XYZ file of N, CA, C and O in Angstrom:
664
model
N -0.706 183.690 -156.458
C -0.045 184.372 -157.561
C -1.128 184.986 -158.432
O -2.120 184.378 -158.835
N -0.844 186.198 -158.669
C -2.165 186.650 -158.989
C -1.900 186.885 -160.908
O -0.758 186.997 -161.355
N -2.750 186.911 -161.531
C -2.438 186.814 -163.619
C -2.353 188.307 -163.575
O -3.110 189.132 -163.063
N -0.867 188.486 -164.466
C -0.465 189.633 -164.682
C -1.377 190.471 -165.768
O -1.171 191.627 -166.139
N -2.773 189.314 -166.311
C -3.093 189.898 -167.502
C -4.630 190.496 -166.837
O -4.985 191.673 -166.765
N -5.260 189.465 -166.464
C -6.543 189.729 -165.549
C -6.556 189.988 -164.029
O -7.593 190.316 -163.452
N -5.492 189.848 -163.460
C -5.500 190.132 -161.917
C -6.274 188.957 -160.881
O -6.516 189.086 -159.681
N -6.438 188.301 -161.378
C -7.014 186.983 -160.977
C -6.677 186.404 -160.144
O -5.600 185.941 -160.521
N -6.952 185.922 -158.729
C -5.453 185.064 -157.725
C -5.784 183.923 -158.005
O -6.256 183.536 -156.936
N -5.874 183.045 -158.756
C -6.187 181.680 -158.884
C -5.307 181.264 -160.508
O -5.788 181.500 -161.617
N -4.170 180.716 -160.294
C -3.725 179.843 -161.221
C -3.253 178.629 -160.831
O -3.258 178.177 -159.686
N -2.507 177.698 -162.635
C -2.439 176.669 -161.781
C -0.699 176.298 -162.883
O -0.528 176.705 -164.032
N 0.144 175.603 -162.208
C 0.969 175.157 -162.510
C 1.259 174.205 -163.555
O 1.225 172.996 -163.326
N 1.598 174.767 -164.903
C 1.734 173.838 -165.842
C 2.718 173.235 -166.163
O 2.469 172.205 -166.789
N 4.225 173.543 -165.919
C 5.501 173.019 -166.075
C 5.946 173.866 -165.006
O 5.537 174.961 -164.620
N 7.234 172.829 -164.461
C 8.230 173.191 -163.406
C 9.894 173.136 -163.780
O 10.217 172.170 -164.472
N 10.593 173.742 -163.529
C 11.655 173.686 -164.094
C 12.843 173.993 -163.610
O 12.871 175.202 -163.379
N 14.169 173.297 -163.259
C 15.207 174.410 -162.292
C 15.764 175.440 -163.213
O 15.872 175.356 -164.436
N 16.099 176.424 -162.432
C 16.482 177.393 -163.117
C 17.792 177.880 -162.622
O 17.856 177.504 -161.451
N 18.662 178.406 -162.874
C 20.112 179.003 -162.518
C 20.931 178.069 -161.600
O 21.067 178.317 -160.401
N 21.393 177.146 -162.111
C 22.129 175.783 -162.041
C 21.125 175.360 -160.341
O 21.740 175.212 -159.286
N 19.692 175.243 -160.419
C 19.467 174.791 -158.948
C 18.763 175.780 -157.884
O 18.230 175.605 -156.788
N 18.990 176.824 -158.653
C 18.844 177.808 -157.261
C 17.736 178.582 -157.448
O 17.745 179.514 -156.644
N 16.630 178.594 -158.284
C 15.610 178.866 -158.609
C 14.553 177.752 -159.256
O 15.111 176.762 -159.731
N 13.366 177.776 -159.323
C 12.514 177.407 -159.899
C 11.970 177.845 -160.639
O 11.595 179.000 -160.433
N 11.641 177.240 -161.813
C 10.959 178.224 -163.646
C 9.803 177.726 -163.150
O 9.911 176.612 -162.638
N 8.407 178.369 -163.149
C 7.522 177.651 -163.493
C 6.088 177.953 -164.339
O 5.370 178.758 -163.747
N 5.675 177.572 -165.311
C 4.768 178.061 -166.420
C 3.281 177.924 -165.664
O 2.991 176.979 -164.931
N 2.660 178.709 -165.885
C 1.635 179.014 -165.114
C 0.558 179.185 -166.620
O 0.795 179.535 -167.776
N -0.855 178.680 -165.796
C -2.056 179.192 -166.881
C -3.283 179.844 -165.955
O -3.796 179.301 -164.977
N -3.546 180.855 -166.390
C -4.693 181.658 -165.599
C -5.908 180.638 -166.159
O -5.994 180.404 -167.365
N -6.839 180.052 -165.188
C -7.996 179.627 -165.465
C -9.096 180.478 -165.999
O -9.916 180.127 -166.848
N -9.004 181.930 -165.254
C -10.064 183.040 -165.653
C -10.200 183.281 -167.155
O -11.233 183.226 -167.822
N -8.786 183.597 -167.615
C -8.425 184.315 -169.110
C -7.858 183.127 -169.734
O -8.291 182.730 -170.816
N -6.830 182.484 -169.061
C -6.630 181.136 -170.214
C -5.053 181.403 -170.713
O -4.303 180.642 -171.325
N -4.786 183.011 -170.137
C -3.542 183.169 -170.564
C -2.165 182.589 -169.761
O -2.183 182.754 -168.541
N -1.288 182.100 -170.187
C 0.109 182.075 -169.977
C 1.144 182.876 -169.439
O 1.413 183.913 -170.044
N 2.037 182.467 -167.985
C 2.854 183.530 -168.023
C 3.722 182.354 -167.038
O 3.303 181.266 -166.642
N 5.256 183.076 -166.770
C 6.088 182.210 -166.073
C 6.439 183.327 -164.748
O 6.601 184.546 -164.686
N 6.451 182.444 -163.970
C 7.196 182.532 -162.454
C 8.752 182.314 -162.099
O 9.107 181.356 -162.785
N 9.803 182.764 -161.355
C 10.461 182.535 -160.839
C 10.649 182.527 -159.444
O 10.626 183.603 -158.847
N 10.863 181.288 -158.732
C 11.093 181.084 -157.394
C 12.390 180.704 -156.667
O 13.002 179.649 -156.836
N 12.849 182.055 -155.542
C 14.317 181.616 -155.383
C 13.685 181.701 -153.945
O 12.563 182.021 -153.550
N 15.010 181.231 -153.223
C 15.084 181.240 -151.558
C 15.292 182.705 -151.368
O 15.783 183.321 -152.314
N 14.953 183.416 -150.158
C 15.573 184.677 -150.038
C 16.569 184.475 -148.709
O 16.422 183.800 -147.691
N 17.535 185.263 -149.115
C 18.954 185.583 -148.370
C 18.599 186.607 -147.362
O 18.095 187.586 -147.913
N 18.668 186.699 -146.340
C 18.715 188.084 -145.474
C 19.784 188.421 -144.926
O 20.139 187.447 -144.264
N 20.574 189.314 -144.805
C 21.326 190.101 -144.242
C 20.915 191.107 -142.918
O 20.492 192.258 -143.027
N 21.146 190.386 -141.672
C 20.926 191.585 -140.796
C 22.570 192.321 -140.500
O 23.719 191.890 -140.402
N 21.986 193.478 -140.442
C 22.597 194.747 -140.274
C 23.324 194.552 -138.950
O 23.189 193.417 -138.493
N 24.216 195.566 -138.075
C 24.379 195.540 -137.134
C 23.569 196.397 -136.058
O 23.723 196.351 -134.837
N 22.610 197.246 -136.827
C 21.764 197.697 -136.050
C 20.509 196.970 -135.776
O 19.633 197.441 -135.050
N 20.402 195.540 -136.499
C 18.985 194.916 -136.086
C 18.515 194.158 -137.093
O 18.178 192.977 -137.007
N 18.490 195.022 -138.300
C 17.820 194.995 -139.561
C 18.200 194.296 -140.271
O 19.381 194.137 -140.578
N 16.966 193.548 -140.810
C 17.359 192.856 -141.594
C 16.550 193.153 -143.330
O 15.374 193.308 -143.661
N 17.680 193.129 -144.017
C 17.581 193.506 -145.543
C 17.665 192.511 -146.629
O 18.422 191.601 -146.293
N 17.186 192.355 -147.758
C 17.778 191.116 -148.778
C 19.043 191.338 -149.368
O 19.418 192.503 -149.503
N 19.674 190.511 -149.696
C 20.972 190.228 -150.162
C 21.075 190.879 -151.179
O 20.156 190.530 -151.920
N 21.892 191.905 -151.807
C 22.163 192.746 -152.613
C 23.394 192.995 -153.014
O 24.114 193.844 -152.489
N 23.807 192.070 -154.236
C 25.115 191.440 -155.043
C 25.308 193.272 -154.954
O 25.882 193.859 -154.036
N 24.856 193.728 -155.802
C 25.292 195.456 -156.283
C 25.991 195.767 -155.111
O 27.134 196.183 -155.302
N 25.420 195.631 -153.338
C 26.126 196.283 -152.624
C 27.172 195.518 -152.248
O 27.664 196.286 -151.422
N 27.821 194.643 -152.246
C 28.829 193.879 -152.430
C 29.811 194.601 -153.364
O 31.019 194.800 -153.233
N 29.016 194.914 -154.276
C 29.894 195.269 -155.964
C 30.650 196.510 -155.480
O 31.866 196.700 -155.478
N 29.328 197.582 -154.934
C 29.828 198.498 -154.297
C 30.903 198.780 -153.193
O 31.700 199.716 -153.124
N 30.752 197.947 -152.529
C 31.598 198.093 -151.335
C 33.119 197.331 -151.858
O 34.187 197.454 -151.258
N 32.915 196.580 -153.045
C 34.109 195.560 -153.351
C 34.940 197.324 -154.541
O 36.140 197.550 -154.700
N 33.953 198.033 -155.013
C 34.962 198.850 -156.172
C 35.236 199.945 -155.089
O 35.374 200.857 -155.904
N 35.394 200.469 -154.063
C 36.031 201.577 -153.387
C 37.685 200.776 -153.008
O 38.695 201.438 -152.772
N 37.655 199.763 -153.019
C 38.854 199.525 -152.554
C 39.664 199.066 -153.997
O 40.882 198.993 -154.164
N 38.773 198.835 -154.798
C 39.399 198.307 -156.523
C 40.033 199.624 -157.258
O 40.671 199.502 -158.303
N 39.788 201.003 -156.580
C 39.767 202.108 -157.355
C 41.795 202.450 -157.958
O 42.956 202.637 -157.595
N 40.911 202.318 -159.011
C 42.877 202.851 -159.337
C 43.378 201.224 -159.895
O 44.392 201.105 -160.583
N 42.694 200.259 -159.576
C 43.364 198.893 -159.929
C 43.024 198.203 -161.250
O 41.859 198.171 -161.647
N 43.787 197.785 -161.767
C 43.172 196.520 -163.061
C 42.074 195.883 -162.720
O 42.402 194.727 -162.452
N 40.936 196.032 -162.590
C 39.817 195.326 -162.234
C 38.673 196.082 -162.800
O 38.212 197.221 -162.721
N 38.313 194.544 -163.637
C 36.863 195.307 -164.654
C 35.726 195.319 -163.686
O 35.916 194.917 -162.538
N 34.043 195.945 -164.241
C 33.010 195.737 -163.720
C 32.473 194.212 -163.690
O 31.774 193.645 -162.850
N 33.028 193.753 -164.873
C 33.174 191.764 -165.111
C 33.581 191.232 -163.911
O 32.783 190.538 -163.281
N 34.964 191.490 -163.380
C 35.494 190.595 -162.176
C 34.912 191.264 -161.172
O 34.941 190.662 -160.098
N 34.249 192.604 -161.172
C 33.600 192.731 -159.996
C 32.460 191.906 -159.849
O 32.331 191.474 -158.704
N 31.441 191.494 -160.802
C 30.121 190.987 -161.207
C 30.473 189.439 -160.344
O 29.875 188.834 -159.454
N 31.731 189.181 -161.100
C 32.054 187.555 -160.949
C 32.585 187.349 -159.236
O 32.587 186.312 -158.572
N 32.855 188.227 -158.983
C 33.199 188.383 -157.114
C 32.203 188.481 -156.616
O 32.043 187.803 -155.601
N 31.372 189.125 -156.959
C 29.672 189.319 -156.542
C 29.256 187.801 -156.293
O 28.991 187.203 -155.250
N 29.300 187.327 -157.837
C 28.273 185.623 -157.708
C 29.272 184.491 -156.900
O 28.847 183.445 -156.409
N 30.284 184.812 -156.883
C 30.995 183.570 -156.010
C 30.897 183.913 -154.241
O 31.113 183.089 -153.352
N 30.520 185.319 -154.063
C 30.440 185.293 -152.791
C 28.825 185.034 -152.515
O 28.805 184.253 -151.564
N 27.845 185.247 -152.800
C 26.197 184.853 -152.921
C 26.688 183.428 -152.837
O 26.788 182.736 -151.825
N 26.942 183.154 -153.944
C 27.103 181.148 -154.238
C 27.711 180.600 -153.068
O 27.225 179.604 -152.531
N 28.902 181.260 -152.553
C 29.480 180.708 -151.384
C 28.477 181.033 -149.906
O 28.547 180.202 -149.000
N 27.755 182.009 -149.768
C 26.877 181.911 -148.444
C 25.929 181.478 -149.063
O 25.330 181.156 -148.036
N 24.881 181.017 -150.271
C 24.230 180.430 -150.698
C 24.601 178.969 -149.861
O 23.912 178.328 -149.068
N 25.603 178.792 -150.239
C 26.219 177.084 -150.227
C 25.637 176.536 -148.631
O 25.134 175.530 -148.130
N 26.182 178.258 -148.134
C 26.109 177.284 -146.172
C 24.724 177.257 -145.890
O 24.530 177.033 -144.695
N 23.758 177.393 -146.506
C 22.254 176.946 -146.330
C 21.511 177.870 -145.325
O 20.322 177.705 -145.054
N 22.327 178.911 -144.758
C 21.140 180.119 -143.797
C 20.729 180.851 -144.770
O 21.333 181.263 -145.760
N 19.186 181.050 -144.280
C 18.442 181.593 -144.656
C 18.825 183.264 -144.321
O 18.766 183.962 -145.334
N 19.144 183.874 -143.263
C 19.520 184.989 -142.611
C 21.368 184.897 -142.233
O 21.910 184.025 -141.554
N 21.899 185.835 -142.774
C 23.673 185.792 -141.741
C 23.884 187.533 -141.896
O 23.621 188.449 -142.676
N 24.491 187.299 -140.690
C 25.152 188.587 -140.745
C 25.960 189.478 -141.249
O 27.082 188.975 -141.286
N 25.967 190.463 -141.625
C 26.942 191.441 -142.619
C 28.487 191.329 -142.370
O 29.391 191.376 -143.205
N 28.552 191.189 -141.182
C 30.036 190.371 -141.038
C 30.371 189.357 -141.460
O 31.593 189.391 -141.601
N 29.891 188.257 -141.812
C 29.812 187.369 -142.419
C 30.533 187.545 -143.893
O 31.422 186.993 -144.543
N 29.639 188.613 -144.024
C 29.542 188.450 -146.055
C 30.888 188.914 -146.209
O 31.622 188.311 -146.992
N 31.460 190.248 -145.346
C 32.807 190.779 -145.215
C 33.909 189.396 -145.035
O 35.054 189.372 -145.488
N 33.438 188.610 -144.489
C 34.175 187.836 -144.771
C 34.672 187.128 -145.538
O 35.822 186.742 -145.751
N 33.113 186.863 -146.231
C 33.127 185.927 -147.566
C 33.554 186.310 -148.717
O 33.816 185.676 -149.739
N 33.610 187.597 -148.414
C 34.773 188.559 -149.643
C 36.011 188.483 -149.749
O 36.584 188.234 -150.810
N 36.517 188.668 -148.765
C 38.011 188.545 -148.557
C 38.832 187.346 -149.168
O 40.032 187.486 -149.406
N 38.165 186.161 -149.418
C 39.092 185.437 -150.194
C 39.255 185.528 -151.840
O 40.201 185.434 -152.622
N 37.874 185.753 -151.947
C 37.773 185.983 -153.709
C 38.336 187.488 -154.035
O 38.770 187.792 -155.146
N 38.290 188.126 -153.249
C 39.280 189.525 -153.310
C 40.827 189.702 -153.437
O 41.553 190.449 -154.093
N 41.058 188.533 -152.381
C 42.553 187.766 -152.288
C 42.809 187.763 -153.374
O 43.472 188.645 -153.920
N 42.361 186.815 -153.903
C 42.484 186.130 -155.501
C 42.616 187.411 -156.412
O 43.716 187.687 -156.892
N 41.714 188.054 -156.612
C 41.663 188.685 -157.378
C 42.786 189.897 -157.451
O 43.454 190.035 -158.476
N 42.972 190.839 -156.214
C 43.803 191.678 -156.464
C 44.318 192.043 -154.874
O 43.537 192.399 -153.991
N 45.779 191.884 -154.695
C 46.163 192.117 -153.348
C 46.313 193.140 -153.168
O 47.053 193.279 -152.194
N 45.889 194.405 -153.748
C 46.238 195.910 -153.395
C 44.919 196.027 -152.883
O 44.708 196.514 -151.772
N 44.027 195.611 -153.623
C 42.185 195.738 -152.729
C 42.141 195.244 -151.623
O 42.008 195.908 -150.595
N 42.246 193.994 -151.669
C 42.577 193.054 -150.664
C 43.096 193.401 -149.515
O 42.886 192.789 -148.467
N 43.834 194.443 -149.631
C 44.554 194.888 -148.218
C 43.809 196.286 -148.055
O 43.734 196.651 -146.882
N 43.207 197.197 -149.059
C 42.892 197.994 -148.685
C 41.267 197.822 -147.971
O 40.853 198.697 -147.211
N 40.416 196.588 -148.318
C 39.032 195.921 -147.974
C 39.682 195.437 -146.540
O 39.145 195.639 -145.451
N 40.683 194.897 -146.700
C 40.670 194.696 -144.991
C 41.240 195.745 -143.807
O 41.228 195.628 -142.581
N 41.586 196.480 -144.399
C 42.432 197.320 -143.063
C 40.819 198.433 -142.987
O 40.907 199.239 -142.061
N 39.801 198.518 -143.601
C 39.013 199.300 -143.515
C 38.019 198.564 -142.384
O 36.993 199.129 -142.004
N 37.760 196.227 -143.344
C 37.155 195.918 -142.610
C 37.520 195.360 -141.210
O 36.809 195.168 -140.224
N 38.312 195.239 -141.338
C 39.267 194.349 -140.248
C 39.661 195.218 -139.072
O 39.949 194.702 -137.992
N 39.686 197.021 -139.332
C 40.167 197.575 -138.586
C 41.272 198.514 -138.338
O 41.185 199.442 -137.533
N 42.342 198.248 -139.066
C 43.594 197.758 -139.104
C 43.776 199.522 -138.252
O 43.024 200.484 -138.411
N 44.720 199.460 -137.586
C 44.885 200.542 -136.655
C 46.584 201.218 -136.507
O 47.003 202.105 -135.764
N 47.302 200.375 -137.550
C 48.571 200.450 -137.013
C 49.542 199.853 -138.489
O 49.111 198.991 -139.255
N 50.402 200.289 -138.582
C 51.718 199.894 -139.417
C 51.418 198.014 -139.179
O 51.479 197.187 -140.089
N 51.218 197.827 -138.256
C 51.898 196.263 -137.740
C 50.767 195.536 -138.696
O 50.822 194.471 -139.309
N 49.709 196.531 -138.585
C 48.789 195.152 -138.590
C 48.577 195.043 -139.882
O 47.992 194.050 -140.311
N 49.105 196.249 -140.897
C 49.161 195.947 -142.428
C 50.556 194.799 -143.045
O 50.718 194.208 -144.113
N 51.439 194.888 -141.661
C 52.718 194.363 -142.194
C 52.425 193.014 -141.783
O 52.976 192.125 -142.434
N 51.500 192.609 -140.622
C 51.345 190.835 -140.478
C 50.371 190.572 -141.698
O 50.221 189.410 -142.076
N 49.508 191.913 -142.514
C 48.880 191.084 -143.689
C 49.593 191.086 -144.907
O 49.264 190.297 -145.792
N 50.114 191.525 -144.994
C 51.488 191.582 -145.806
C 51.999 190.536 -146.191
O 51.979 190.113 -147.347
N 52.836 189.695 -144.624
C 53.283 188.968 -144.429
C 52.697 187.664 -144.514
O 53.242 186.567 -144.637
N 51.329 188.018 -144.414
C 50.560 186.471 -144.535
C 50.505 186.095 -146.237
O 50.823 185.021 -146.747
N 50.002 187.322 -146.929
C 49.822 187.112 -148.034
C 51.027 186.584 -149.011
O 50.888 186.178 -150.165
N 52.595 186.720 -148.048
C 53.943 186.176 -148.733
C 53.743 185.154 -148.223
O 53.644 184.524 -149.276
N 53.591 184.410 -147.465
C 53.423 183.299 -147.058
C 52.925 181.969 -148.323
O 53.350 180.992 -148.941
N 51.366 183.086 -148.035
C 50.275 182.355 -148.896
C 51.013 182.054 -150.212
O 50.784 180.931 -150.659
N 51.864 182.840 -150.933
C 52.028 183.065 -152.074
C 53.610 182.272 -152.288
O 54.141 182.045 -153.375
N 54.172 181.935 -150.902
C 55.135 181.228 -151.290
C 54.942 179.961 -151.377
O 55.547 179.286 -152.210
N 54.086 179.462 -150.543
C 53.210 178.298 -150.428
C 52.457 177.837 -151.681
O 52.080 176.684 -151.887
N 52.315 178.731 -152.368
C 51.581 178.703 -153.616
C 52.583 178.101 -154.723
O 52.297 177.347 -155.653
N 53.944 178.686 -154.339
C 54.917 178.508 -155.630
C 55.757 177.134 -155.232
O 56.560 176.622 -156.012
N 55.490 176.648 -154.021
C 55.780 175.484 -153.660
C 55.074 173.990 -153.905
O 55.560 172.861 -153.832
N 53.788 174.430 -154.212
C 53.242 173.283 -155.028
C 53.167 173.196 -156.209
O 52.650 173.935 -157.047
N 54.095 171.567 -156.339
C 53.922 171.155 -157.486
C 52.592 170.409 -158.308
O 51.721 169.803 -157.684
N 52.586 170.542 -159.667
C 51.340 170.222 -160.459
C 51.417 168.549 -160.478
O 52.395 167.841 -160.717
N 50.191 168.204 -160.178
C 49.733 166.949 -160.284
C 51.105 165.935 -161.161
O 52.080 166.447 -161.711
N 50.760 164.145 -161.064
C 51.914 163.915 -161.717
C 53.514 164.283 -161.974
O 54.238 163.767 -162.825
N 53.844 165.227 -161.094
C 54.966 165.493 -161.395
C 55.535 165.453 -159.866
O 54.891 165.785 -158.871
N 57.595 164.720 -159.904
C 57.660 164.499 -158.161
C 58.679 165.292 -158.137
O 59.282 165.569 -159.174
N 59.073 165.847 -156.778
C 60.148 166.285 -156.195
C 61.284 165.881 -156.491
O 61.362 164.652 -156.505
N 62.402 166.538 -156.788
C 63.619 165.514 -156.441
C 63.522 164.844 -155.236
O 62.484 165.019 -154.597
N 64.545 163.969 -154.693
C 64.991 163.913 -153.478
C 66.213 164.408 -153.075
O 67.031 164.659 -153.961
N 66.557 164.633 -151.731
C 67.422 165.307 -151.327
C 68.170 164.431 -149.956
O 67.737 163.956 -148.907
N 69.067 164.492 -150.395
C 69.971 163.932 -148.928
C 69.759 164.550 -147.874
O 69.786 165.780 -147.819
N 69.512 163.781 -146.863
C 69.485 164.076 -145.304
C 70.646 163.954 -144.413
O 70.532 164.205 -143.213
């Protein structure tokens, strides 16, 4: 690590610290040469290979990007885009590869997209997914009534069903 003040490659570690709930390291540094002070941040890096080969670092923005073409026209701030951004990082963060594939991340979108707005949601998947046909927007359609009836069928903690005669 070389001193941003003298250019020096020789420092030494004076405090260590986590930084962003875990997922970085703070750490205070002192140049021996000059004597001056400065801090470091150390994260893991994410790679994304491409489908042509390549592999690139993980880039929330292009997420953001690829998440607002299908948001266009919808109730959805640059906020819930930001916040779709960090839950999908956090969620392939979570599974511990160092490298995954861009299909992957398309994937890892699709639920926090769910959540967020089902007009995106269907328009992010029939772009990513393919979708080629009337049918295949109407089985996602159909899944998402599902999901959503299923949703209105659970009851909140502490509280029971009637019962019902058989």
């Amino acid at each position: 690590m070389y001193c941003p003040f003298c250019r020096s490659s020789d420092s030494r570690v004076v405090d260590s610290r986590l930084a962003d709930d875990g997922s970085a390291i703070r750490r205070r540094r002192q140049c021996p040469q000059c004597g001056k002070r400065f801090t470091t941040v150390e994260t893991t890096s994410l790679s994304v290979i491409k489908r042509s080969g390549v592999a690139e670092p993980f880039s929330r923005s292009k997420v953001i990007s690829g998440v607002r073409k299908a948001c266009q026209g919808r109730p959805v701030t640059d906020d819930d885009l930001a916040l779709l951004a960090q839950e999908v990082e956090e969620s392939i963060r979570a599974s511990g590869v160092a490298e995954i594939d861009a299909h992957e991340i398309g994937l890892a979108i699709l639920g926090p997209l769910q959540k967020l707005d089902q007009v995106a949601y269907l328009r992010f998947a029939s772009v990513y997914q393919g979708f080629e046909s009337l049918e295949d927007f109407e089985k996602a359609i159909e899944k998402l009534r599902v999901e959503a009836a299923a949703t209105k069928m659970k009851v909140p903690a502490g509280t029971q069903r009637p019962l019902t005669a058989t």
